Amino acid sequence: MRNNLDRETSPYLLQHRDNPVHWQPWGEAALATARRDNKPILLSVGYAACHWCHVMAHESFQDAAIAGLMNDLFVNIKVDREERPDLDTIYQTALALLGQQGGWPLTMFLTPEGAPFWGGTYFPATPRYGRPGFADVLQKIAEIYRQEPERIIGNVKALQDALADLARPQRGDPIPLDVNLRAAEQLLGEIDPVHGGVGSAPKFPQVPIFELMWRAWKRNGNAQLRDAVVLTLTRMSQGGIYDHLGGGFARYSVDAEWLVPHFEKMLYDNAQLIELLTLVWQETRASLFAERVRETVGWVLREMRAGAGNGGHRGFASSLDADSEHEEGKFYVWSAAEIDAALGAGADRFKSIYDVTAAGNWEGHNILNRSAHAELADATTEAELAAARSKLLALRGGRVRPGWDDKVLADWNGLMIAALANASQSFGEPAWLAAAIDAFAFVIGDLVVDGRLRHGWRAGQAKHPATLDDYAHLSRAALALYEATVDAGYLRQAMAWIELLDRHYWDAANGGYFFVADDTDDVIVRTKNAADNAVPSGNGALVGVLARLYYLTGEERYRARADAIIAAFSGELQRSFFSLATLLNSNELLQTGQQVVIIGAPAAADTRALVAAVHGRSLPNRILSIIAPGERLPANHPAAGKTQANGVATAYVCRGATCSLPITAAAGLGQALALG
């Protein structure tokens, strides 16, 4: 046996192709070898931008002695968690069931059939950090596997039973809207009142939770909810978690102050933050939030467009690494001397505002941040600072760049396409919409094989079965593009994907959608849940997609399916609602959708003025329909049969079965929307 990763396309797997470990990709060939040789499997799961994955690779996987132990005692399988989130979900859950905290790198030990029996995350090569050395772990696990098979069998059965139970979540009743309000009020007690964010270190953006709180403020007027969201976004936007030179947010902060990021930048985080910042900016008109949206989109369009597919279209790449030159954050940090040399006479003001000192604010280096100067300065000062940042960005461009994972993932692209489509309308940026349209065309042209989505693409190859999240987030993206372009092809595509989900992913016995299709044959269990993870829950997001389809088409089957998803998971609220924020947010949309119908030629100036009025308001439950004069709405739509007033573009705002009087002025529409 040899290392067989050289034929893979994943940048993460290719990082390990020269290890002395005989790594195999996940698949029947590797499992068959384990069965034939009766060897346990060592499964290692990580991703290209993962710092501790790099550390373990350097310490252990590149060490000849440790690699020799791995090759002698195990069949070694390497998995990119971004390529196979279905596998990662199963084995992360198994690790949690063993009472251990998950994360990456994930190190799991499996039977030759792929059943987990023990695991952990990062193991140092030699004992330290209170962790055993990896060589000792390897020898002990192999010894137990050979000499104590009853222990292995017991662990396997217990974990398999528990995994099966988790695929049967608690059913319940419809979720009343006051649950959202109670959840938001309870979350207030978890918010850091000084720095924002949930709890203490480490801190993650947790966008669905803050959307839940924003929605609750919009409904009950509790200013504390609004202020918690604004505080969190302000502190993140001015903290070190934000890249003040190049734009974009890192994955999380290792401290409570948002100062020290885990420097990797992920597409999915930035997509969600663009959406939330846009939603909050629509209400607050905060210049800071507008700047962060524009800068982050600028980074995405400048640095995260992947290579062209067969049709010349381009999707969005996955991530930028935390490390460069084998050091975490080296690309992003500065010394005071470097700032002085680059900025000359303007250095002192910049250093004062961006927290740059001779001693540094992190391990002798400086992470640029404005936490102590969160309020924007006067226009002249801000212009000077912007010029200084441009100089530093150009200088930084000459450094060794972090690794770029350019694989295109269906679900993450769905999140970014929707974010760009929505933000483009609010900020009047047609180039953003054009990039979203192009990425969606890439998906259709390069990620669909024989009528079915694939999860990922790189180097001209679409690979791996699509997950529920892929269809959910791309369906939402299709509806965002439909709203932005009035192209019914996007609506039809979303409807077609729902039909496919119903055929291959729906749990006919207990309701809800499984994470993988019925013909995905290399997983030991089909998981099913509505919990948010790195990306919003597929089941939760689909409630929102189905709600929009119901409002747009008038077809009751979409509402019935959304209600069935809620019933399948609502019992889980008794355990925790924190992880079910997307489900709760989508349930609110389903129950209280605000339908805005604009009758007018889509490209006409009077129509566009009304559309701009809609996008000028923070309306999380908005469903916008733009229809040409003479075009019919569904017969059961509350605005069915309504027409233009005096031959000009006309809007109707509908709640439930009741619509407003016809509105022809943008200011009047804004007032009607403000009244809810």
Short mmCIF file of N, CA and C in Angstrom, two decimals, residues 164-258:
data_model
loop_
_atom_site.label_atom_id
_atom_site.label_comp_id
_atom_site.label_asym_id
_atom_site.label_seq_id
_atom_site.Cartn_x
_atom_site.Cartn_y
_atom_site.Cartn_z
N ALA A 164 -28.34 6.37 15.83
CA ALA A 164 -29.66 6.09 15.28
C ALA A 164 -30.74 6.91 15.99
N ASP A 165 -30.60 7.06 17.32
CA ASP A 165 -31.57 7.85 18.07
C ASP A 165 -31.55 9.31 17.63
N LEU A 166 -30.34 9.82 17.36
CA LEU A 166 -30.22 11.22 16.95
C LEU A 166 -30.82 11.47 15.58
N ALA A 167 -30.96 10.42 14.79
CA ALA A 167 -31.62 10.55 13.48
C ALA A 167 -33.14 10.56 13.62
N ARG A 168 -33.62 10.41 14.87
CA ARG A 168 -35.06 10.47 15.14
C ARG A 168 -35.32 11.59 16.15
N PRO A 169 -35.26 12.83 15.71
CA PRO A 169 -35.44 13.96 16.65
C PRO A 169 -36.85 13.98 17.22
N GLN A 170 -37.00 14.76 18.28
CA GLN A 170 -38.27 14.85 18.98
C GLN A 170 -39.29 15.64 18.16
N ARG A 171 -40.42 14.99 17.86
CA ARG A 171 -41.50 15.68 17.17
C ARG A 171 -42.24 16.58 18.16
N GLY A 172 -43.06 17.48 17.62
CA GLY A 172 -43.81 18.37 18.49
C GLY A 172 -44.92 19.08 17.75
N ASP A 173 -45.42 20.11 18.36
CA ASP A 173 -46.54 20.88 17.83
C ASP A 173 -46.03 22.06 17.01
N PRO A 174 -46.92 22.76 16.33
CA PRO A 174 -46.51 24.01 15.69
C PRO A 174 -45.85 24.94 16.70
N ILE A 175 -44.93 25.77 16.23
CA ILE A 175 -44.19 26.66 17.12
C ILE A 175 -44.87 28.02 17.16
N PRO A 176 -45.47 28.40 18.29
CA PRO A 176 -46.08 29.73 18.38
C PRO A 176 -45.01 30.81 18.34
N LEU A 177 -45.37 31.98 17.82
CA LEU A 177 -44.38 33.03 17.62
C LEU A 177 -43.82 33.58 18.92
N ASP A 178 -44.53 33.42 20.01
CA ASP A 178 -43.98 33.93 21.26
C ASP A 178 -42.76 33.14 21.71
N VAL A 179 -42.57 31.93 21.15
CA VAL A 179 -41.35 31.17 21.45
C VAL A 179 -40.13 31.95 20.96
N ASN A 180 -40.22 32.55 19.78
CA ASN A 180 -39.11 33.34 19.27
C ASN A 180 -38.78 34.49 20.22
N LEU A 181 -39.81 35.15 20.71
CA LEU A 181 -39.59 36.29 21.61
C LEU A 181 -38.97 35.83 22.92
N ARG A 182 -39.47 34.72 23.46
CA ARG A 182 -38.90 34.21 24.72
C ARG A 182 -37.45 33.80 24.52
N ALA A 183 -37.16 33.16 23.39
CA ALA A 183 -35.79 32.74 23.11
C ALA A 183 -34.87 33.96 23.01
N ALA A 184 -35.32 35.00 22.31
CA ALA A 184 -34.50 36.19 22.16
C ALA A 184 -34.26 36.87 23.51
N GLU A 185 -35.30 36.96 24.32
CA GLU A 185 -35.16 37.58 25.63
C GLU A 185 -34.18 36.79 26.50
N GLN A 186 -34.25 35.48 26.42
CA GLN A 186 -33.33 34.66 27.20
C GLN A 186 -31.91 34.82 26.71
N LEU A 187 -31.75 34.97 25.40
CA LEU A 187 -30.41 35.15 24.84
C LEU A 187 -29.76 36.44 25.33
N LEU A 188 -30.57 37.44 25.67
CA LEU A 188 -30.00 38.69 26.16
C LEU A 188 -29.08 38.45 27.36
N GLY A 189 -29.44 37.49 28.18
CA GLY A 189 -28.63 37.19 29.35
C GLY A 189 -27.30 36.55 29.02
N GLU A 190 -27.16 36.07 27.79
CA GLU A 190 -25.91 35.42 27.37
C GLU A 190 -24.98 36.38 26.62
N ILE A 191 -25.44 37.60 26.33
CA ILE A 191 -24.67 38.53 25.53
C ILE A 191 -23.66 39.28 26.40
N ASP A 192 -22.43 39.34 25.94
CA ASP A 192 -21.39 40.13 26.61
C ASP A 192 -21.79 41.61 26.49
N PRO A 193 -22.08 42.28 27.62
CA PRO A 193 -22.59 43.66 27.54
C PRO A 193 -21.53 44.69 27.15
N VAL A 194 -20.26 44.32 27.18
CA VAL A 194 -19.18 45.24 26.84
C VAL A 194 -18.71 45.05 25.40
N HIS A 195 -18.46 43.79 25.05
CA HIS A 195 -17.87 43.50 23.75
C HIS A 195 -18.85 42.88 22.76
N GLY A 196 -20.05 42.56 23.19
CA GLY A 196 -20.99 41.89 22.31
C GLY A 196 -20.61 40.44 22.11
N GLY A 197 -21.43 39.74 21.35
CA GLY A 197 -21.19 38.32 21.13
C GLY A 197 -21.77 37.49 22.25
N VAL A 198 -21.86 36.19 22.00
CA VAL A 198 -22.43 35.26 22.97
C VAL A 198 -21.34 34.73 23.88
N GLY A 199 -21.51 34.92 25.19
CA GLY A 199 -20.61 34.34 26.16
C GLY A 199 -19.24 34.97 26.16
N SER A 200 -18.23 34.14 26.49
CA SER A 200 -16.85 34.62 26.56
C SER A 200 -16.04 33.91 25.48
N ALA A 201 -14.74 33.84 25.69
CA ALA A 201 -13.86 33.26 24.66
C ALA A 201 -14.05 31.74 24.57
N PRO A 202 -13.90 31.17 23.36
CA PRO A 202 -13.79 31.86 22.07
C PRO A 202 -15.16 32.36 21.61
N LYS A 203 -15.16 33.32 20.70
CA LYS A 203 -16.41 33.89 20.22
C LYS A 203 -16.54 33.69 18.71
N PHE A 204 -17.71 33.20 18.34
CA PHE A 204 -18.05 32.99 16.93
C PHE A 204 -19.13 34.00 16.53
N PRO A 205 -19.24 34.31 15.24
CA PRO A 205 -20.27 35.27 14.82
C PRO A 205 -21.70 34.85 15.16
N GLN A 206 -22.05 33.56 14.98
CA GLN A 206 -23.37 33.05 15.33
C GLN A 206 -24.50 33.91 14.75
N VAL A 207 -24.43 34.11 13.45
CA VAL A 207 -25.36 35.01 12.76
C VAL A 207 -26.82 34.65 12.96
N PRO A 208 -27.25 33.37 12.85
CA PRO A 208 -28.67 33.09 13.03
C PRO A 208 -29.23 33.54 14.38
N ILE A 209 -28.40 33.47 15.42
CA ILE A 209 -28.86 33.91 16.75
C ILE A 209 -29.10 35.41 16.76
N PHE A 210 -28.21 36.18 16.13
CA PHE A 210 -28.39 37.63 16.13
C PHE A 210 -29.49 38.05 15.17
N GLU A 211 -29.73 37.28 14.14
CA GLU A 211 -30.91 37.54 13.31
C GLU A 211 -32.18 37.30 14.11
N LEU A 212 -32.20 36.25 14.93
CA LEU A 212 -33.35 35.98 15.79
C LEU A 212 -33.62 37.17 16.72
N MET A 213 -32.55 37.72 17.30
CA MET A 213 -32.71 38.85 18.21
C MET A 213 -33.17 40.10 17.46
N TRP A 214 -32.65 40.32 16.27
CA TRP A 214 -33.07 41.47 15.47
C TRP A 214 -34.55 41.36 15.10
N ARG A 215 -34.95 40.16 14.69
CA ARG A 215 -36.35 39.94 14.35
C ARG A 215 -37.25 40.20 15.56
N ALA A 216 -36.80 39.73 16.74
CA ALA A 216 -37.60 39.92 17.94
C ALA A 216 -37.75 41.40 18.26
N TRP A 217 -36.68 42.18 18.11
CA TRP A 217 -36.80 43.62 18.33
C TRP A 217 -37.79 44.24 17.34
N LYS A 218 -37.74 43.80 16.09
CA LYS A 218 -38.67 44.35 15.10
C LYS A 218 -40.12 44.07 15.49
N ARG A 219 -40.36 42.99 16.23
CA ARG A 219 -41.72 42.61 16.59
C ARG A 219 -42.17 43.20 17.92
N ASN A 220 -41.26 43.28 18.92
CA ASN A 220 -41.73 43.72 20.24
C ASN A 220 -41.14 45.05 20.70
N GLY A 221 -40.21 45.62 19.93
CA GLY A 221 -39.69 46.94 20.26
C GLY A 221 -38.75 47.00 21.44
N ASN A 222 -38.28 45.86 21.95
CA ASN A 222 -37.34 45.86 23.07
C ASN A 222 -35.98 46.36 22.58
N ALA A 223 -35.63 47.58 22.94
CA ALA A 223 -34.40 48.20 22.44
C ALA A 223 -33.15 47.45 22.87
N GLN A 224 -33.23 46.70 23.97
CA GLN A 224 -32.06 45.94 24.40
C GLN A 224 -31.68 44.88 23.36
N LEU A 225 -32.66 44.32 22.69
CA LEU A 225 -32.39 43.33 21.65
C LEU A 225 -31.68 43.99 20.47
N ARG A 226 -32.20 45.12 20.04
CA ARG A 226 -31.56 45.87 18.95
C ARG A 226 -30.13 46.24 19.33
N ASP A 227 -29.96 46.77 20.54
CA ASP A 227 -28.65 47.25 20.96
C ASP A 227 -27.63 46.12 21.05
N ALA A 228 -28.08 44.92 21.44
CA ALA A 228 -27.16 43.78 21.53
C ALA A 228 -26.63 43.41 20.14
N VAL A 229 -27.50 43.47 19.14
CA VAL A 229 -27.07 43.16 17.77
C VAL A 229 -26.13 44.24 17.26
N VAL A 230 -26.49 45.50 17.44
CA VAL A 230 -25.66 46.60 16.96
C VAL A 230 -24.30 46.60 17.66
N LEU A 231 -24.29 46.37 18.97
CA LEU A 231 -23.03 46.31 19.71
C LEU A 231 -22.14 45.21 19.16
N THR A 232 -22.71 44.02 18.96
CA THR A 232 -21.92 42.89 18.48
C THR A 232 -21.34 43.17 17.11
N LEU A 233 -22.14 43.67 16.19
CA LEU A 233 -21.65 43.95 14.85
C LEU A 233 -20.62 45.07 14.86
N THR A 234 -20.80 46.06 15.73
CA THR A 234 -19.82 47.15 15.82
C THR A 234 -18.49 46.64 16.33
N ARG A 235 -18.52 45.86 17.41
CA ARG A 235 -17.28 45.35 17.99
C ARG A 235 -16.57 44.39 17.04
N MET A 236 -17.33 43.56 16.35
CA MET A 236 -16.70 42.69 15.36
C MET A 236 -16.12 43.50 14.21
N SER A 237 -16.85 44.49 13.76
CA SER A 237 -16.42 45.28 12.60
C SER A 237 -15.18 46.11 12.91
N GLN A 238 -14.97 46.46 14.17
CA GLN A 238 -13.81 47.26 14.54
C GLN A 238 -12.73 46.43 15.23
N GLY A 239 -13.01 45.16 15.48
CA GLY A 239 -12.05 44.32 16.17
C GLY A 239 -11.04 43.69 15.24
N GLY A 240 -10.15 42.89 15.82
CA GLY A 240 -9.13 42.22 15.04
C GLY A 240 -9.66 41.06 14.22
N ILE A 241 -10.89 40.61 14.51
CA ILE A 241 -11.48 39.54 13.71
C ILE A 241 -11.75 40.03 12.29
N TYR A 242 -11.82 41.34 12.11
CA TYR A 242 -12.02 41.91 10.78
C TYR A 242 -10.68 42.29 10.18
N ASP A 243 -10.50 42.03 8.90
CA ASP A 243 -9.28 42.39 8.18
C ASP A 243 -9.43 43.84 7.71
N HIS A 244 -8.81 44.77 8.43
CA HIS A 244 -9.00 46.19 8.16
C HIS A 244 -8.30 46.66 6.89
N LEU A 245 -7.45 45.84 6.34
CA LEU A 245 -6.78 46.22 5.10
C LEU A 245 -7.47 45.61 3.88
N GLY A 246 -7.73 44.32 3.93
CA GLY A 246 -8.26 43.63 2.76
C GLY A 246 -9.73 43.34 2.78
N GLY A 247 -10.38 43.56 3.93
CA GLY A 247 -11.79 43.23 4.04
C GLY A 247 -12.01 41.78 4.40
N GLY A 248 -13.19 41.50 4.94
CA GLY A 248 -13.55 40.13 5.29
C GLY A 248 -13.27 39.80 6.74
N PHE A 249 -14.07 38.86 7.27
CA PHE A 249 -13.98 38.45 8.66
C PHE A 249 -13.32 37.09 8.79
N ALA A 250 -12.53 36.93 9.84
CA ALA A 250 -11.98 35.61 10.17
C ALA A 250 -13.06 34.75 10.82
N ARG A 251 -12.75 33.46 10.98
CA ARG A 251 -13.79 32.51 11.39
C ARG A 251 -14.27 32.75 12.82
N TYR A 252 -13.37 33.06 13.72
CA TYR A 252 -13.80 33.36 15.10
C TYR A 252 -12.67 34.07 15.82
N SER A 253 -12.97 34.56 17.01
CA SER A 253 -11.98 35.20 17.86
C SER A 253 -11.63 34.26 19.01
N VAL A 254 -10.35 34.18 19.32
CA VAL A 254 -9.93 33.29 20.41
C VAL A 254 -10.12 33.96 21.77
N ASP A 255 -10.40 35.27 21.78
CA ASP A 255 -10.61 35.98 23.04
C ASP A 255 -12.01 36.59 23.08
N ALA A 256 -12.34 37.20 24.19
CA ALA A 256 -13.67 37.78 24.36
C ALA A 256 -13.80 39.16 23.73
N GLU A 257 -12.68 39.77 23.37
CA GLU A 257 -12.70 41.16 22.90
C GLU A 257 -12.73 41.26 21.38
N TRP A 258 -12.78 40.14 20.68
CA TRP A 258 -12.73 40.12 19.22
C TRP A 258 -11.37 40.61 18.69
#
